[in-house]
Short mmCIF file of C-alpha atoms in Angstrom, two decimals:
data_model
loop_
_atom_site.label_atom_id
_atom_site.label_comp_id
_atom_site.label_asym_id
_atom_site.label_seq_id
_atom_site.Cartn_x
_atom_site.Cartn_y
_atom_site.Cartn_z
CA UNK D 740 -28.67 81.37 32.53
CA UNK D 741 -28.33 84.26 30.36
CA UNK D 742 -30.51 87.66 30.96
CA UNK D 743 -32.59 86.87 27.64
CA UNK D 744 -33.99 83.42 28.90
CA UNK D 745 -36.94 83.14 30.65
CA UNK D 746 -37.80 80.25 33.30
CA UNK D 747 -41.37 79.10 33.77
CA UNK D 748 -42.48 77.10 36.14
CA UNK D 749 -46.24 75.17 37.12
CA UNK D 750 -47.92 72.98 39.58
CA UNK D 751 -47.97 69.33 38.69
CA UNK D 752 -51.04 68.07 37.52
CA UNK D 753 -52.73 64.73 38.57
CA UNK D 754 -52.76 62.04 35.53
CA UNK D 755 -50.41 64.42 33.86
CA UNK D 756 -48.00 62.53 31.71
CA UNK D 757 -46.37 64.96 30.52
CA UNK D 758 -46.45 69.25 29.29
CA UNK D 759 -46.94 70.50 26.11
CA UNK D 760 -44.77 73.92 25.92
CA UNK D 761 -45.59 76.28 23.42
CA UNK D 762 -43.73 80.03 23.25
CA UNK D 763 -44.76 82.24 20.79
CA UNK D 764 -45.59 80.53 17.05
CA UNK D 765 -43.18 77.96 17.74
CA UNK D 766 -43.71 74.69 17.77
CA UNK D 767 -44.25 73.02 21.27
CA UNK D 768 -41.95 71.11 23.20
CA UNK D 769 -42.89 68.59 25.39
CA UNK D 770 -41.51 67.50 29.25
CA UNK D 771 -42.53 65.75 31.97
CA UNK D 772 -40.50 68.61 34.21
CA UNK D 773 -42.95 71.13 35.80
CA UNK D 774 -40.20 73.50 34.44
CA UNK D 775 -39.21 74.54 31.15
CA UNK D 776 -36.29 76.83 30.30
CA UNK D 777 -36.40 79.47 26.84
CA UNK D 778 -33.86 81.67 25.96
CA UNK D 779 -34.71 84.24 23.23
CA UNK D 780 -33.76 87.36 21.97
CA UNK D 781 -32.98 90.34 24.50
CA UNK D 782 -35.71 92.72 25.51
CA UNK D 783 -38.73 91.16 23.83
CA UNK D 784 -41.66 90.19 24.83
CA UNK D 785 -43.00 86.33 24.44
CA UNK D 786 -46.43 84.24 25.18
CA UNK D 787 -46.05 81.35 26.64
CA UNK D 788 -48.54 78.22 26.78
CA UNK D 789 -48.06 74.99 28.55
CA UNK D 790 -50.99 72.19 28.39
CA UNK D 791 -51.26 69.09 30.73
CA UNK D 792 -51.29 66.18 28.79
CA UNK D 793 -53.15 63.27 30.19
CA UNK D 794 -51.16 59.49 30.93
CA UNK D 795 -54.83 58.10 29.59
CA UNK D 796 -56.14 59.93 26.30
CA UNK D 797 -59.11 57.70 26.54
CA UNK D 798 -59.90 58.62 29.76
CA UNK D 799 -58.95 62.68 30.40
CA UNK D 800 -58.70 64.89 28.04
CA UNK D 801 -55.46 67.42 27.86
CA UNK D 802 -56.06 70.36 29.92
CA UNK D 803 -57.56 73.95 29.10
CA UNK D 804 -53.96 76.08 27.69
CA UNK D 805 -52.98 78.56 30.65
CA UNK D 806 -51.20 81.33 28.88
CA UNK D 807 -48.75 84.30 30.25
CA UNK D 808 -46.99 86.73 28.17
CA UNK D 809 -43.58 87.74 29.55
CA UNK D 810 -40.41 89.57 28.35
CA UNK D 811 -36.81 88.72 28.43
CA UNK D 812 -34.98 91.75 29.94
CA UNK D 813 -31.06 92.75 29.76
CA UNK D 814 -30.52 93.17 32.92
CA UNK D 815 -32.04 90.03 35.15
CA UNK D 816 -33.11 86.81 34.19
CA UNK D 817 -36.97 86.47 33.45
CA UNK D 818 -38.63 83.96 36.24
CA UNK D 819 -42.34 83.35 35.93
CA UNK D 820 -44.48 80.70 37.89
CA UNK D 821 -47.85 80.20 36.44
CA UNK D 822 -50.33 80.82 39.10
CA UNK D 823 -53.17 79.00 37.76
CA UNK D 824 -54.31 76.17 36.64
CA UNK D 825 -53.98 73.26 34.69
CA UNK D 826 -56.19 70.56 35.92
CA UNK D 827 -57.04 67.47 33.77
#
């Protein structure tokens, strides 16, 4: 990967069909990867929210948003893992 793309990673969550990714203002993208690569402009800074969405809308609900803020860099490529989280 290029030095201005940033790799996130997350646990998986239980009844989790699937991630809702969301970086910045633009619109999210969803996977059922625990992983989600973004490449962006060099040397700026981005917040980044992923969301558990449930297999069973009737029965869970989508989790609480975990949200990091992170920068690209020109020299490395960016690597976060979030730490938290997401439970449904």
């Amino acid at each position: 990967p290029d030095f201005n793309t940033i790799a996130i990673e997350w646990e998986a969550v239980d009844n989790a069909a699937s991630y809702s990714v969301t970086v910045g203002t633009d619109m999210p993208v969803f996977t059922e990867e625990c992983s989600y690569l973004f490449t962006g402009e060099y040397v700026t800074e981005y917040t980044i929210t992923v969301v558990a969405v449930p297999d069973d809308e009737e029965r869970y609900a989508a989790s609480e948003p975990a949200t990091i803020t992170t920068s690209t860099t020109t020299s490395a490529l960016s690597q976060v893992r979030f730490p938290l989280l997401l439970s449904i």
